[in-house]
Tab-separated table of C-alpha atoms in Angstrom:
chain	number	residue	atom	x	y	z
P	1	UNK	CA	110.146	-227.536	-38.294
P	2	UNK	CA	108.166	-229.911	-35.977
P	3	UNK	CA	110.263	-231.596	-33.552
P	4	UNK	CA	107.743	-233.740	-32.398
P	5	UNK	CA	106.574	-234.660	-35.420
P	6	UNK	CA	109.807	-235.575	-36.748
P	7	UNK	CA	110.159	-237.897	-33.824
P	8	UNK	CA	109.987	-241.536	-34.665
P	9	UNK	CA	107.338	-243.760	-33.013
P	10	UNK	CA	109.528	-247.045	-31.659
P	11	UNK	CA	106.736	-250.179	-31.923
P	12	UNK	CA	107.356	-252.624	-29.053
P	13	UNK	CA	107.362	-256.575	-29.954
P	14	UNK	CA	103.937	-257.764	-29.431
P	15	UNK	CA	101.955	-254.930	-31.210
P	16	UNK	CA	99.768	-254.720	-34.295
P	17	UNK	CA	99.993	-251.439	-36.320
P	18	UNK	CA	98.062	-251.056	-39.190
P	19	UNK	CA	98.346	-248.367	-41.409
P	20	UNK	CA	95.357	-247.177	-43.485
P	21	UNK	CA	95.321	-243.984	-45.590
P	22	UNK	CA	93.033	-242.126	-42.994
P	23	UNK	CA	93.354	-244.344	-40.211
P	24	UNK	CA	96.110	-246.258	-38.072
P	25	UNK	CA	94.848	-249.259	-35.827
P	26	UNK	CA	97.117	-250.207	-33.301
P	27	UNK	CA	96.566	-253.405	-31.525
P	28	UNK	CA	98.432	-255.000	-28.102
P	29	UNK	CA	97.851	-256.780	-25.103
P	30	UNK	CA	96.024	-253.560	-23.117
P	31	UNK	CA	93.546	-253.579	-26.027
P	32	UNK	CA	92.574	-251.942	-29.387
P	33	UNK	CA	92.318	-248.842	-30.642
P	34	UNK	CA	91.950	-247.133	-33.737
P	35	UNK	CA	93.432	-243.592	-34.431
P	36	UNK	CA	91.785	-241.233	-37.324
P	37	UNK	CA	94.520	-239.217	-39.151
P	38	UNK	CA	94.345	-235.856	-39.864
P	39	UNK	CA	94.101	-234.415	-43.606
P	40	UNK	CA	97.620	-234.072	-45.228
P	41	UNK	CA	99.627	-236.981	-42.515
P	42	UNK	CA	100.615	-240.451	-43.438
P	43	UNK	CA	102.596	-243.081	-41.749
P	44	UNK	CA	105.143	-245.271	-42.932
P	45	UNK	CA	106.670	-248.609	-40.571
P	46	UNK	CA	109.987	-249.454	-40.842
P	47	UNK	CA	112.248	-251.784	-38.763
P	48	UNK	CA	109.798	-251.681	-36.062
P	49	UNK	CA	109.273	-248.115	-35.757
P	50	UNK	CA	106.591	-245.511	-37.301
P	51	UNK	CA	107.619	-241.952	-38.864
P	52	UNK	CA	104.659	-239.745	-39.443
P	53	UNK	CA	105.035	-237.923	-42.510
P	54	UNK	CA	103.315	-234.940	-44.134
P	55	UNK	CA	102.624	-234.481	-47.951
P	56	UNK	CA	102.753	-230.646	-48.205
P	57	UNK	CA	104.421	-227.711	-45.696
P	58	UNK	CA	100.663	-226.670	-45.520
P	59	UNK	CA	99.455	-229.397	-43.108
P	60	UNK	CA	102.490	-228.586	-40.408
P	61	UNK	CA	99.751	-227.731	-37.735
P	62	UNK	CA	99.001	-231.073	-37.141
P	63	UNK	CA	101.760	-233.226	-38.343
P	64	UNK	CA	102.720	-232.800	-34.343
P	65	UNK	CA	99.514	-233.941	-33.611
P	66	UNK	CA	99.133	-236.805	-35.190
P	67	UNK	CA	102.152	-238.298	-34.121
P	68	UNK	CA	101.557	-237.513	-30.456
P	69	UNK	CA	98.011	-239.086	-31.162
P	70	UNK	CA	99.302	-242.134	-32.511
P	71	UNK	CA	102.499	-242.399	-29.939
P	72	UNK	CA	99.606	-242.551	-27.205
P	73	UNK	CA	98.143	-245.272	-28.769
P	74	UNK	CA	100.966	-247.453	-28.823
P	75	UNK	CA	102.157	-246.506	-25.307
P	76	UNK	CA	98.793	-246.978	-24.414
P	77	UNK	CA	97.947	-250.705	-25.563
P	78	UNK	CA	101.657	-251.766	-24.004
P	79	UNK	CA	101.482	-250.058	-20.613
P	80	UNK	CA	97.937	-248.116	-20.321
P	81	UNK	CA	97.047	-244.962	-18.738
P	82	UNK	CA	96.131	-244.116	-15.347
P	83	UNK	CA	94.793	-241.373	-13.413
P	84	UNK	CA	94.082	-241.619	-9.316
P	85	UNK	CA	91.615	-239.885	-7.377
P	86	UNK	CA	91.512	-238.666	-3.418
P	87	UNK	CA	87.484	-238.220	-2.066
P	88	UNK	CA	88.039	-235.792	0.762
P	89	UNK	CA	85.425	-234.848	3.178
P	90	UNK	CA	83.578	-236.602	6.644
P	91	UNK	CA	81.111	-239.062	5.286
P	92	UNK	CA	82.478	-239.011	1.440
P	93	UNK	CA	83.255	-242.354	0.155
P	94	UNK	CA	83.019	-244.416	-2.995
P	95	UNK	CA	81.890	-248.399	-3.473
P	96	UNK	CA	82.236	-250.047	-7.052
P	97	UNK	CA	78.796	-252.526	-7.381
P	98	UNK	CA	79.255	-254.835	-10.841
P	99	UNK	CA	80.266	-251.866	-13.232
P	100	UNK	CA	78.761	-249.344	-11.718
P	101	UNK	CA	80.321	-246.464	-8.752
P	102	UNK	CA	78.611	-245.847	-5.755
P	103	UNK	CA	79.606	-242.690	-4.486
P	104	UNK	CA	78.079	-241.214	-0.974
P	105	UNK	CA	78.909	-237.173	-1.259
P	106	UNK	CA	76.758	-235.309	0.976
P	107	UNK	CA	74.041	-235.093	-0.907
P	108	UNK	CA	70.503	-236.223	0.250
P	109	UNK	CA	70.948	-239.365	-2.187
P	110	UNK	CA	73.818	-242.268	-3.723
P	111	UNK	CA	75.099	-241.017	-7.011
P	112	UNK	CA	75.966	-243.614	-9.440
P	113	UNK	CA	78.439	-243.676	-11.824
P	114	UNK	CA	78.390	-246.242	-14.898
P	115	UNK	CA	81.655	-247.297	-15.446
P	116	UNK	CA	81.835	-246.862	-19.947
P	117	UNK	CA	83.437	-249.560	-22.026
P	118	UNK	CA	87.408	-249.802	-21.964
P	119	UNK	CA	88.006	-248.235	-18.945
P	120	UNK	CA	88.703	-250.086	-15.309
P	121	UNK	CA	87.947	-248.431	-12.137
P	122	UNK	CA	89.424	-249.546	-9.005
P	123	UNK	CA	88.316	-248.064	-5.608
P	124	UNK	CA	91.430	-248.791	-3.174
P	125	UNK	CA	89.925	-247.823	0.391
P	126	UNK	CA	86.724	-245.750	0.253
P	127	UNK	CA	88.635	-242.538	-0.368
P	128	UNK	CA	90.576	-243.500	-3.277
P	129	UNK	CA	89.969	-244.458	-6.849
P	130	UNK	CA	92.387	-245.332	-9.818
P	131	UNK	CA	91.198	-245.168	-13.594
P	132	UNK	CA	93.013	-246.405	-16.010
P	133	UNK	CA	92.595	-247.782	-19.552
P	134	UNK	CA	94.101	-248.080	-23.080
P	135	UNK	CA	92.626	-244.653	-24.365
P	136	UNK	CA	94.745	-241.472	-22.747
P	137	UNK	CA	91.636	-239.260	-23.723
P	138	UNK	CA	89.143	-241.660	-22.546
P	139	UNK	CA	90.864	-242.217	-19.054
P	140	UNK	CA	91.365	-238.411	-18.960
P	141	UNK	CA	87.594	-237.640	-19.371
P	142	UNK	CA	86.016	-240.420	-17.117
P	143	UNK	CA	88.520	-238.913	-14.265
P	144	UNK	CA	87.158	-235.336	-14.955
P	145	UNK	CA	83.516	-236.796	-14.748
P	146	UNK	CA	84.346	-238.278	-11.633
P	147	UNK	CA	85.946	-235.020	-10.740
P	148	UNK	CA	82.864	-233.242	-11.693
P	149	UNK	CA	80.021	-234.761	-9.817
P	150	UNK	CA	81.606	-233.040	-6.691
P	151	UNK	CA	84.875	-230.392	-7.445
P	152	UNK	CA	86.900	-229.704	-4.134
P	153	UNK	CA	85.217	-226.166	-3.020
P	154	UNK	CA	87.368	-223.598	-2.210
P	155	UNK	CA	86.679	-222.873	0.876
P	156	UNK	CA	86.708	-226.015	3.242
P	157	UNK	CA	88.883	-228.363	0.180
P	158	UNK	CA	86.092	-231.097	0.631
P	159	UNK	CA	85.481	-232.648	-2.605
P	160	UNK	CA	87.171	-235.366	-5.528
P	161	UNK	CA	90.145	-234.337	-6.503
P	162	UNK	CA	92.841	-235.454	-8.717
P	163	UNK	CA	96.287	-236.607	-6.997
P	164	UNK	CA	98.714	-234.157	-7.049
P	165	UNK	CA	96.350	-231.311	-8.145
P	166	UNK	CA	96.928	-227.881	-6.119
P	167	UNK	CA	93.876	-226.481	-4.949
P	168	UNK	CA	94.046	-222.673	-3.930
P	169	UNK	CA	92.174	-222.011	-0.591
P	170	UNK	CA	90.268	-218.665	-0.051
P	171	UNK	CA	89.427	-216.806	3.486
P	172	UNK	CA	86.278	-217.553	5.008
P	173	UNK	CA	84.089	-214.288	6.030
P	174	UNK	CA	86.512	-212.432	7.737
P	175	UNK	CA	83.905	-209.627	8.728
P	176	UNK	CA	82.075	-212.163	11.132
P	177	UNK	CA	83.026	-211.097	14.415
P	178	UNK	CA	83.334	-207.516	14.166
P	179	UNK	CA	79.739	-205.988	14.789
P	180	UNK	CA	79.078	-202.265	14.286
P	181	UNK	CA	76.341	-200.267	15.687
């Protein structure tokens, strides 16, 4: 039994949903997207809300799935998605140039980030950046990109890292001071 799958999908006034055999387009005032439907899972609209539905007990593994897939869609062309970002570290920084990120990270040289298609970047001080956009996976990806071009090291914390992520912090050389001879 799939409890999320059996979950109805409630469509908020002002969005599109189109239902296609392999497809479901959902359309709203965040934007567009367009949802690909597993093998097995259709959808059916009724008095403003969606049911996902699955033909044969066979195709359970996904029937979950697809619903959360296309729930994100509609959540995501009503309110969007965002994730926010903290640049820690002396001299770390980030400047947003047309649609394109600046970011100064210690390195001998500017790396630039080109902002893709659909998502918004906003850089709120120097040490802070939001993402956000209509596409949860999209928005999720760009902010591990960002993440990625310099991960918090474990040692000194320095680094992009996502709000609210716990970072564990390891013991410099401990053996520094003691000397043998």
């Amino acid at each position: 039994m799939s409890r999320i799958g059996r979950k109805p999908i409630p469509v908020p006034a002002g969005v599109k949903v189109q239902l296609a055999p392999t497809a479901v387009d959902v359309q709203g005032p965040k934007g567009k997207l367009h949802v690909p439907l597993p093998r097995g899972i259709r959808f059916e609209q009724k008095d403003g809300v969606l049911s996902a539905i699955r033909d044969a007990e066979e195709f359970r593994a996904v029937h979950g799935l697809a619903r959360a897939l296309v729930a994100n869609a509609v959540k995501g062309v009503t309110e969007g998605f965002k994730k926010d970002l903290d640049i820690v570290g002396v001299g770390y920084r980030a400047e947003l140039k047309g649609k394109t990120v600046v970011f100064a990270l210690g390195y001998s040289h500017p790396v630039n980030f080109p902002v893709p298609e659909g998502i918004q970047v906003a850089v709120e001080k120097q040490t802070h950046l939001s993402v956000s956009g209509a596409d949860r996976a999209q928005v999720g990806q760009v902010a591990a990109n960002i993440r990625g071009l310099r991960p918090p090291d474990p040692y000194k914390q320095k680094g992009i890292r996502l709000v609210g992520e716990r970072l564990k912090k390891k013991a410099g050389k401990a053996g520094a001071a003691k000397t043998s001879g």
